[in-house]
mmCIF file of C-alpha atoms and ligand atoms in Angstrom:
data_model
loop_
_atom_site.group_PDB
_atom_site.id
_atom_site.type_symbol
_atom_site.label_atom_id
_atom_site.label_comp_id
_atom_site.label_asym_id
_atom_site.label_seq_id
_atom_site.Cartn_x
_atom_site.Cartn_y
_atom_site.Cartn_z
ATOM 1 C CA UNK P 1 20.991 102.762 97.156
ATOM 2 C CA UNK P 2 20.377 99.744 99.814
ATOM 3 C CA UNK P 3 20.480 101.290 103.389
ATOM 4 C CA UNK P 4 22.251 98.736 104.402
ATOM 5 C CA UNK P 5 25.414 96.714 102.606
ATOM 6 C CA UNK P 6 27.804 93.863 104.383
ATOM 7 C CA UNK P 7 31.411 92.866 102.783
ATOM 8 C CA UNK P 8 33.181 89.937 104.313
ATOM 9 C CA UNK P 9 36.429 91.522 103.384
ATOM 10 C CA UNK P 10 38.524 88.293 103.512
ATOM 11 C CA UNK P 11 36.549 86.561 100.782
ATOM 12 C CA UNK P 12 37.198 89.779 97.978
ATOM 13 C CA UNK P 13 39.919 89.385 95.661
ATOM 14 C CA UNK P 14 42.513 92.490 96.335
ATOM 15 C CA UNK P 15 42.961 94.595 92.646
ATOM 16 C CA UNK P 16 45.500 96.756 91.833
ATOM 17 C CA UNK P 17 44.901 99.996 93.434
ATOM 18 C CA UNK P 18 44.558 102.322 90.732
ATOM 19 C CA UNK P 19 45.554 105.477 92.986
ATOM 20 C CA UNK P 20 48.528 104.510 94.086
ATOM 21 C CA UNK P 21 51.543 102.866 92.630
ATOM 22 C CA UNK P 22 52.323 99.309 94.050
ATOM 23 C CA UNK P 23 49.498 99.068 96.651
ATOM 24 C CA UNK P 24 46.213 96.213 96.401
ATOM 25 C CA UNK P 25 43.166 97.756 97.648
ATOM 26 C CA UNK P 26 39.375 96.626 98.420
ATOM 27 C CA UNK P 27 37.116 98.981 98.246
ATOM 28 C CA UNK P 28 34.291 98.823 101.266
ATOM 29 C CA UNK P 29 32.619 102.107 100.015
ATOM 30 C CA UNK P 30 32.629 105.088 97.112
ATOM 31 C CA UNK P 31 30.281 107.823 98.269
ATOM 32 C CA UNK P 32 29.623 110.116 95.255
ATOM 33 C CA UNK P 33 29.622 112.871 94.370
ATOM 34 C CA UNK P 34 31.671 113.966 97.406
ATOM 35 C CA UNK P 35 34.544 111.120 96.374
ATOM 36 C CA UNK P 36 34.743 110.193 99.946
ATOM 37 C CA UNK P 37 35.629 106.157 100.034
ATOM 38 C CA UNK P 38 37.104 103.623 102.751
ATOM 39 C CA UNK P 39 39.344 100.933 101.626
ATOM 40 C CA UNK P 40 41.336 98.018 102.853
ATOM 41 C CA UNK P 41 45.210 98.892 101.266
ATOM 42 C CA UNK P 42 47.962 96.263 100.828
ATOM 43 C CA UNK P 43 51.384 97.767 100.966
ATOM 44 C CA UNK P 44 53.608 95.487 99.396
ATOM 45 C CA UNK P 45 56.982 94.912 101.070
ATOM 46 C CA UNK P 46 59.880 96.853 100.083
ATOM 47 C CA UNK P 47 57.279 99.529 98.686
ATOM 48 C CA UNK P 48 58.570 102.773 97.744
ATOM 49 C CA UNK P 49 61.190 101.158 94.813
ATOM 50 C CA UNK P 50 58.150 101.280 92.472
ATOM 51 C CA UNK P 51 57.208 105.075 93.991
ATOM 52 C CA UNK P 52 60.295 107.050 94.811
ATOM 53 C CA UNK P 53 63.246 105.635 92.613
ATOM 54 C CA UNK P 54 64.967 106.299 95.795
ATOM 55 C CA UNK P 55 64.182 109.979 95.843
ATOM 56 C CA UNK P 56 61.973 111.203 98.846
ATOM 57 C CA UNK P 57 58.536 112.395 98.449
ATOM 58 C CA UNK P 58 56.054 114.452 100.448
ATOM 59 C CA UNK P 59 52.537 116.114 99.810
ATOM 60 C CA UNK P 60 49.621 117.531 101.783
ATOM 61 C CA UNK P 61 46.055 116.866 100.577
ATOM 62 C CA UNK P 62 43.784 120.590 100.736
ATOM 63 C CA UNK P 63 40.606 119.467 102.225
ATOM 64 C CA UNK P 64 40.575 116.141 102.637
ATOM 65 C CA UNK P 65 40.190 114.568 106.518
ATOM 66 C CA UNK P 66 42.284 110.983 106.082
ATOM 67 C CA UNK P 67 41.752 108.281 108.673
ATOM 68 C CA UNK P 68 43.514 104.888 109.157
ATOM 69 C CA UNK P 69 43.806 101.723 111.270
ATOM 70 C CA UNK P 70 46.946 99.464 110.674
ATOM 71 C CA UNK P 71 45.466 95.750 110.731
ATOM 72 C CA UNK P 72 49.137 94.338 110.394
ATOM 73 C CA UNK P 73 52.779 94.387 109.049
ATOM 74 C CA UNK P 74 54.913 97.226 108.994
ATOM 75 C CA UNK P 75 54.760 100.566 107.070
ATOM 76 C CA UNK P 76 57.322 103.073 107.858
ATOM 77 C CA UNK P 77 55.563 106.524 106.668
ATOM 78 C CA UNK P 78 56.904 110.068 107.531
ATOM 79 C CA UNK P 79 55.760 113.657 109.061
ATOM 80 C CA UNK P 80 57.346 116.643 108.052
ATOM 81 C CA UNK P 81 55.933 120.316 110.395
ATOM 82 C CA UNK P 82 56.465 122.168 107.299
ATOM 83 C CA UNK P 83 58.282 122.308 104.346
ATOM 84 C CA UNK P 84 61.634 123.805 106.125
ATOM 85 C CA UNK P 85 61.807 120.469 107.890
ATOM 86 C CA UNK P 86 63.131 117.937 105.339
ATOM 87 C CA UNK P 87 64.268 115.518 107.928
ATOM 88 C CA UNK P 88 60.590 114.366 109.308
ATOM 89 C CA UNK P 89 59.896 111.911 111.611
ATOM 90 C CA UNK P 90 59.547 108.475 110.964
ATOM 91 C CA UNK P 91 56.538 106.604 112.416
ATOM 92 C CA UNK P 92 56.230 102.919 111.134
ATOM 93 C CA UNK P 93 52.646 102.151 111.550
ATOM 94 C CA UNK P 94 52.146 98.117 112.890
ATOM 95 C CA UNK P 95 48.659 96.669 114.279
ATOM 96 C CA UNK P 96 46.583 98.395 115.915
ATOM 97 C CA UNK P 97 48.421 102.472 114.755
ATOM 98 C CA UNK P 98 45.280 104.810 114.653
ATOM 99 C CA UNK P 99 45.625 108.085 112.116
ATOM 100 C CA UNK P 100 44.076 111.269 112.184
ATOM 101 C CA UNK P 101 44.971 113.305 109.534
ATOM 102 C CA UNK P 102 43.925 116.739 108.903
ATOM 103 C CA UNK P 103 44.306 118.945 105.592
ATOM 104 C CA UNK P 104 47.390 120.601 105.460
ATOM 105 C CA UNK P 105 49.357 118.141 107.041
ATOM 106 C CA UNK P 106 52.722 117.480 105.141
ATOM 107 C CA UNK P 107 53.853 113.412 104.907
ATOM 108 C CA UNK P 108 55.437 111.190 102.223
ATOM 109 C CA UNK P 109 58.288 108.700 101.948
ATOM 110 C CA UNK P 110 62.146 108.647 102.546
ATOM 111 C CA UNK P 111 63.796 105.666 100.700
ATOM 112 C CA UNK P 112 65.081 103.879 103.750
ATOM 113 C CA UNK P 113 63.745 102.545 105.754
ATOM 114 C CA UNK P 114 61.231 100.524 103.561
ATOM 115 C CA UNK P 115 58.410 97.915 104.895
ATOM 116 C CA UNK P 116 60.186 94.298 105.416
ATOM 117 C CA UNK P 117 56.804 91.974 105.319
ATOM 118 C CA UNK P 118 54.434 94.475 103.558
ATOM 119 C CA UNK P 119 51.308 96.120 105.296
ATOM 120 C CA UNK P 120 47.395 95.783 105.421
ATOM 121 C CA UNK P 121 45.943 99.527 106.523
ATOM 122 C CA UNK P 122 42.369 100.218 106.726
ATOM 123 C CA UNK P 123 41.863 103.691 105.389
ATOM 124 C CA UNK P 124 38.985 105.505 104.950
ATOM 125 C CA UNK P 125 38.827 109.269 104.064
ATOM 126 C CA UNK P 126 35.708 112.608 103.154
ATOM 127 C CA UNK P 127 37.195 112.643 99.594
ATOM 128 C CA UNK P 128 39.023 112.137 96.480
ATOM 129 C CA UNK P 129 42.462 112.924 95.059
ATOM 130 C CA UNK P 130 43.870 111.735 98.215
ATOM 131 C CA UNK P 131 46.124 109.201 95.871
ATOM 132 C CA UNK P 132 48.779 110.598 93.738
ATOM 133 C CA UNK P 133 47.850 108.451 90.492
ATOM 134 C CA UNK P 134 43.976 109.476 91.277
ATOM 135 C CA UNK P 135 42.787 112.141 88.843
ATOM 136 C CA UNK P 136 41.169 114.793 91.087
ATOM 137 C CA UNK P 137 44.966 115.057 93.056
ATOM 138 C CA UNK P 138 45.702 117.813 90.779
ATOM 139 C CA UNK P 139 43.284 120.141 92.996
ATOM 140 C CA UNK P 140 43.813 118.071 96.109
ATOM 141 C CA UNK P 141 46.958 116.907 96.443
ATOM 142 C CA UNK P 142 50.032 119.286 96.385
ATOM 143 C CA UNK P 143 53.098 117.670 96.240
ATOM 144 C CA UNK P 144 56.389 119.635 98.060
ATOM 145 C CA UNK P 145 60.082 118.873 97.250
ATOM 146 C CA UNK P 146 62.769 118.683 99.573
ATOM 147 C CA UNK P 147 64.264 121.675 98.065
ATOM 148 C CA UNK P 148 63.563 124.588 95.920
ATOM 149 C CA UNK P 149 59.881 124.581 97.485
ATOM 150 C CA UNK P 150 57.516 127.640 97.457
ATOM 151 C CA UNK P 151 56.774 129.620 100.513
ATOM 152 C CA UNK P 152 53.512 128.276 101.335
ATOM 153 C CA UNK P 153 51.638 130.752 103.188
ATOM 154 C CA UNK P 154 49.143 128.419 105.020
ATOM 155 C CA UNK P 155 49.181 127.133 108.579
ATOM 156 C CA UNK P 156 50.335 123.625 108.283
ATOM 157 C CA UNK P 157 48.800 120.877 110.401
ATOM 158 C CA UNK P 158 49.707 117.705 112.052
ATOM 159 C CA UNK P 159 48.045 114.194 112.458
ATOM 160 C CA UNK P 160 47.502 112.461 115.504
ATOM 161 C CA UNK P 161 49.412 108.849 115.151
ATOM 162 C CA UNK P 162 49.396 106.290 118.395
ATOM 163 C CA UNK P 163 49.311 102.741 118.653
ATOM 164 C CA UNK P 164 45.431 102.263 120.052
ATOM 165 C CA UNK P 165 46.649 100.378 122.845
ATOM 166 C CA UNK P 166 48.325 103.148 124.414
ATOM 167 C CA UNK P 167 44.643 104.005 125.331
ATOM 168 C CA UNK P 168 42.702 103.224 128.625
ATOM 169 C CA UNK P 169 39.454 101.286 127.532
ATOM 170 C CA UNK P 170 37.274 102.851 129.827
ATOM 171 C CA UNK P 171 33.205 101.574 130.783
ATOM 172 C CA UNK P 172 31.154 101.959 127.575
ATOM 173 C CA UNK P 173 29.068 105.121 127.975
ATOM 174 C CA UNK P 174 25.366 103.318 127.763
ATOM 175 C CA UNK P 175 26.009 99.544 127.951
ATOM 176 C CA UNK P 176 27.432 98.138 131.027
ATOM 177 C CA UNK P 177 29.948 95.591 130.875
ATOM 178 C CA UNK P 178 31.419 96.388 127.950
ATOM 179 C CA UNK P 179 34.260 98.593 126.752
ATOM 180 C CA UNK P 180 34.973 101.448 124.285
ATOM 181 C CA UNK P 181 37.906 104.342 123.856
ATOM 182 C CA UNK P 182 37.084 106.961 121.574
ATOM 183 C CA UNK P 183 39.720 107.037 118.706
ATOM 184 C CA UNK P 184 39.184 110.534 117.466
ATOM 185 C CA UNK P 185 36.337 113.284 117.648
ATOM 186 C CA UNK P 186 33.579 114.517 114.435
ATOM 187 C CA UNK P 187 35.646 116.914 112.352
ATOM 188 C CA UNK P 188 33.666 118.216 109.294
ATOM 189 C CA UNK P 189 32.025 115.570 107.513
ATOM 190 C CA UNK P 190 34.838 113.177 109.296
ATOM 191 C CA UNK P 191 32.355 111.288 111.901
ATOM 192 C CA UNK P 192 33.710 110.347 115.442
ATOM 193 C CA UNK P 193 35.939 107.181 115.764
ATOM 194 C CA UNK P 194 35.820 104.536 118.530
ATOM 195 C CA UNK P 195 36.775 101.106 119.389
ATOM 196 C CA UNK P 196 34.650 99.081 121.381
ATOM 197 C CA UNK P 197 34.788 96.062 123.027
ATOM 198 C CA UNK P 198 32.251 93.182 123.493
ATOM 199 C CA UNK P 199 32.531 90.696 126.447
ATOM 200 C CA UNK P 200 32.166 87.246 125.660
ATOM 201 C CA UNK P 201 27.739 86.388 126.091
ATOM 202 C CA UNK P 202 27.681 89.941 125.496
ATOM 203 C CA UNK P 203 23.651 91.296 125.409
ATOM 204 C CA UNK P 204 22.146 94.838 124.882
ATOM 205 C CA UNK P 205 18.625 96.163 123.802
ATOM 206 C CA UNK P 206 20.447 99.341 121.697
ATOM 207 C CA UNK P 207 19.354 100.136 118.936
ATOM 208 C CA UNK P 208 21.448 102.173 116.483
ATOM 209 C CA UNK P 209 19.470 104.224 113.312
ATOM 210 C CA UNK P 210 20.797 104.789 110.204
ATOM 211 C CA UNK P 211 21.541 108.682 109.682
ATOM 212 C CA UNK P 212 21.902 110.513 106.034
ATOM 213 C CA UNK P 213 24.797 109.855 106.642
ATOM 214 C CA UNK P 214 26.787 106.918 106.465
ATOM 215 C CA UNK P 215 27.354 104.909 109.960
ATOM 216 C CA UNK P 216 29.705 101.695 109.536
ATOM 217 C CA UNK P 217 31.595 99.277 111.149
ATOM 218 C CA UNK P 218 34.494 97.067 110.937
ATOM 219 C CA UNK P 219 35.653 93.610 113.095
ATOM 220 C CA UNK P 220 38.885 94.264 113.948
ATOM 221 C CA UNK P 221 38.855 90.668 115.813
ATOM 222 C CA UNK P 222 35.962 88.055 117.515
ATOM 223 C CA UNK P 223 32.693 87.803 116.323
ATOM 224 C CA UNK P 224 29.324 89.644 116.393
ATOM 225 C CA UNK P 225 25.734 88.835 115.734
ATOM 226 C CA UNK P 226 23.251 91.794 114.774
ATOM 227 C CA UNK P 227 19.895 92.441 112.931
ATOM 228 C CA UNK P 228 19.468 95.258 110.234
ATOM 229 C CA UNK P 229 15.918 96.264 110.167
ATOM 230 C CA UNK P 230 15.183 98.424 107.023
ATOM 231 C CA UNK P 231 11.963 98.273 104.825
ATOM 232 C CA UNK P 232 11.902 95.119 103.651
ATOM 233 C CA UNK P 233 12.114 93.217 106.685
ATOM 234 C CA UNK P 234 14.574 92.466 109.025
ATOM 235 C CA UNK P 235 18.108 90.910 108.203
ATOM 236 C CA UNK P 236 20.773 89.030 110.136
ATOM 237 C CA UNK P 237 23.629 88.602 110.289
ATOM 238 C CA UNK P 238 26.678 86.687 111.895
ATOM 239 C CA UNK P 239 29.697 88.929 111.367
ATOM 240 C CA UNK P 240 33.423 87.805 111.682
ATOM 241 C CA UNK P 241 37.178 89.163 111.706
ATOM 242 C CA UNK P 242 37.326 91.642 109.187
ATOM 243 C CA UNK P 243 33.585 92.008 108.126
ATOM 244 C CA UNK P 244 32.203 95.314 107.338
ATOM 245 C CA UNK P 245 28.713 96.608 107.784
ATOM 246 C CA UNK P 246 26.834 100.330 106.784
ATOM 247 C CA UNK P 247 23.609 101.459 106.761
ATOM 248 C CA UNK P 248 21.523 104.637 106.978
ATOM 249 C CA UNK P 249 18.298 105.648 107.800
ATOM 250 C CA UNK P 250 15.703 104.344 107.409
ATOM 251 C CA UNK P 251 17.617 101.145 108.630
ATOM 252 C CA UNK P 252 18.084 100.476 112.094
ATOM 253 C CA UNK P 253 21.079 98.254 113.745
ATOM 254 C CA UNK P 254 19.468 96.022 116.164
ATOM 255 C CA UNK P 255 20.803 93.405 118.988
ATOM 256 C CA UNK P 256 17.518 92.322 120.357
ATOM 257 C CA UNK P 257 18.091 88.764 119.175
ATOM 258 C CA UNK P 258 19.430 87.510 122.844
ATOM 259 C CA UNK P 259 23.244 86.877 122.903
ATOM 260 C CA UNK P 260 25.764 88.929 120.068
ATOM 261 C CA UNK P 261 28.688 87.906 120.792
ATOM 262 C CA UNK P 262 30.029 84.231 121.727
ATOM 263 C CA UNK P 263 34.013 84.872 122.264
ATOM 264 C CA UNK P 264 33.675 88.509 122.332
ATOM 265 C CA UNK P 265 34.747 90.699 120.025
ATOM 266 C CA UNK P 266 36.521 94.650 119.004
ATOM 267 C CA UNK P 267 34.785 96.427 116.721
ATOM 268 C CA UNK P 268 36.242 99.256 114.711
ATOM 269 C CA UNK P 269 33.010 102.094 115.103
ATOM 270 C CA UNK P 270 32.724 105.147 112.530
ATOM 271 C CA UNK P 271 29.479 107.229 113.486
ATOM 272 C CA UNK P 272 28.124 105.208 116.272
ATOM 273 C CA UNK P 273 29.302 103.106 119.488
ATOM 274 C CA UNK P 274 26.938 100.316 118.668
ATOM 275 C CA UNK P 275 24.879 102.217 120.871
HETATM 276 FE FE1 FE2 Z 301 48.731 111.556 101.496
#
């Protein structure tokens, strides 16, 4: 495997998603054999029709840690506590929505309402048979009905949904003058989440290794310009809106190359704070 990879997300075609009915999806990694993947998903508008037949639907996924970041339309999702509550709460998730999902956290669709201009979510997750067409949901994925349900004997979770910018950004913990807010904490093999932001002319001599595990990031908006140093030399790179980069050890993430940024930029973080 390369220790380090770059997709320019806007020039890949979107596919079918295979996982789940009616979305588009681009896949930005697989990690095998643990299943765990990120992908860019395109709800389409009005979805649901091709998923519920106007029934409701809910499930909770095992094991699985499921994290988002809504990069646009609308996508009216629900939360149930538990199975006894068949109402749930609707949260329609619109730029910028942040999700931290635990296991055994119940959610799904009602029929109405359903998304008017479709959605683009960036989802990324620690494994498979988190889609309900995907193979492995049969041990991952229980699905609950609205009535006639089991007694579930398991303490059942809830995610943590806000719109980012109902954060502070606060002083970036090691570079001054710029900004992060930490998104959401390590939890398993789930690494920490933060946004953080890059003043325009922004400079810093951080360097960021490569782990076993994966470290990646995402432009959420602006521009960035970094060097990947792994063992065949050193590569660079001029990253834009959209544009995703990994790497692990033994490649490092470097900035030493004087200015990164030109207009600034926010940059989703998974693993890392560019720092
Ligand atoms: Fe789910």
């Amino acid at each position: 495997m390369p220790a380090h990879r770059v997709v320019a997300t806007s020039q890949v075609p979107w596919r079918e998603e295979p996982n789940i009915a009616g979305f588009r999806s681009k896949t930005l990694f697989v990690d095998s054999p643990s299943g765990a993947s990120a992908n860019l998903y395109w709800v389409p508008p009005d979805h649901g029709v091709q998923v519920m037949f106007r029934r409701p639907t809910r499930h909770f996924h095992r094991t699985v840690v499921e994290r988002s970041f809504a990069l646009g339309g609308d996508y009216p999702h629900w939360e149930f506590r538990n199975p006894d509550d068949t109402t749930g709460e609707l949260i329609v998730f619109r730029r910028g929505t942040f999700m931290d999902r635990p296991p055994l956290s119940l959610h799904g669709l009602q029929p109405e309402p359903r998304s008017q201009v479709g959605a683009t979510v960036l989802n990324w997750d620690t494994g498979g048979g988190v889609g309900l067409d995907d193979p492995r949901a049969k041990d991952e994925t229980v699905t609950v009905p609205f009535r006639d349900y089991e007694r579930y004997n398991i303490p059942f979770t809830s995610p943590r949904i806000f719109r980012h910018d109902e954060q502070p950004w606060r002083a970036h913990p090691r570079v001054s003058g710029w900004k992060a807010k930490a998104l959401a904490p390590r939890h398993g093999t789930a690494a920490e989440v933060a946004l953080v932001a890059l003043p325009a002319d922004a400079v810093s001599k951080q360097a960021v290794p490569g782990t076993h595990e994966r470290r990646w990031l995402f432009v959420v908006s602006g521009s960035l310009r970094v060097a990947i140093a792994d063992a065949d030399g050193e590569h660079r790179y001029e990253l834009t809106e959209e544009d995703f980069l990994e790497w692990f050890q033994p490649a490092k993430l470097r900035f030493d190359h004087g200015t990164i940024s030109d207009v600034g930029a926010v940059v989703l973080c998974i693993g890392h704070q560019l720092s």
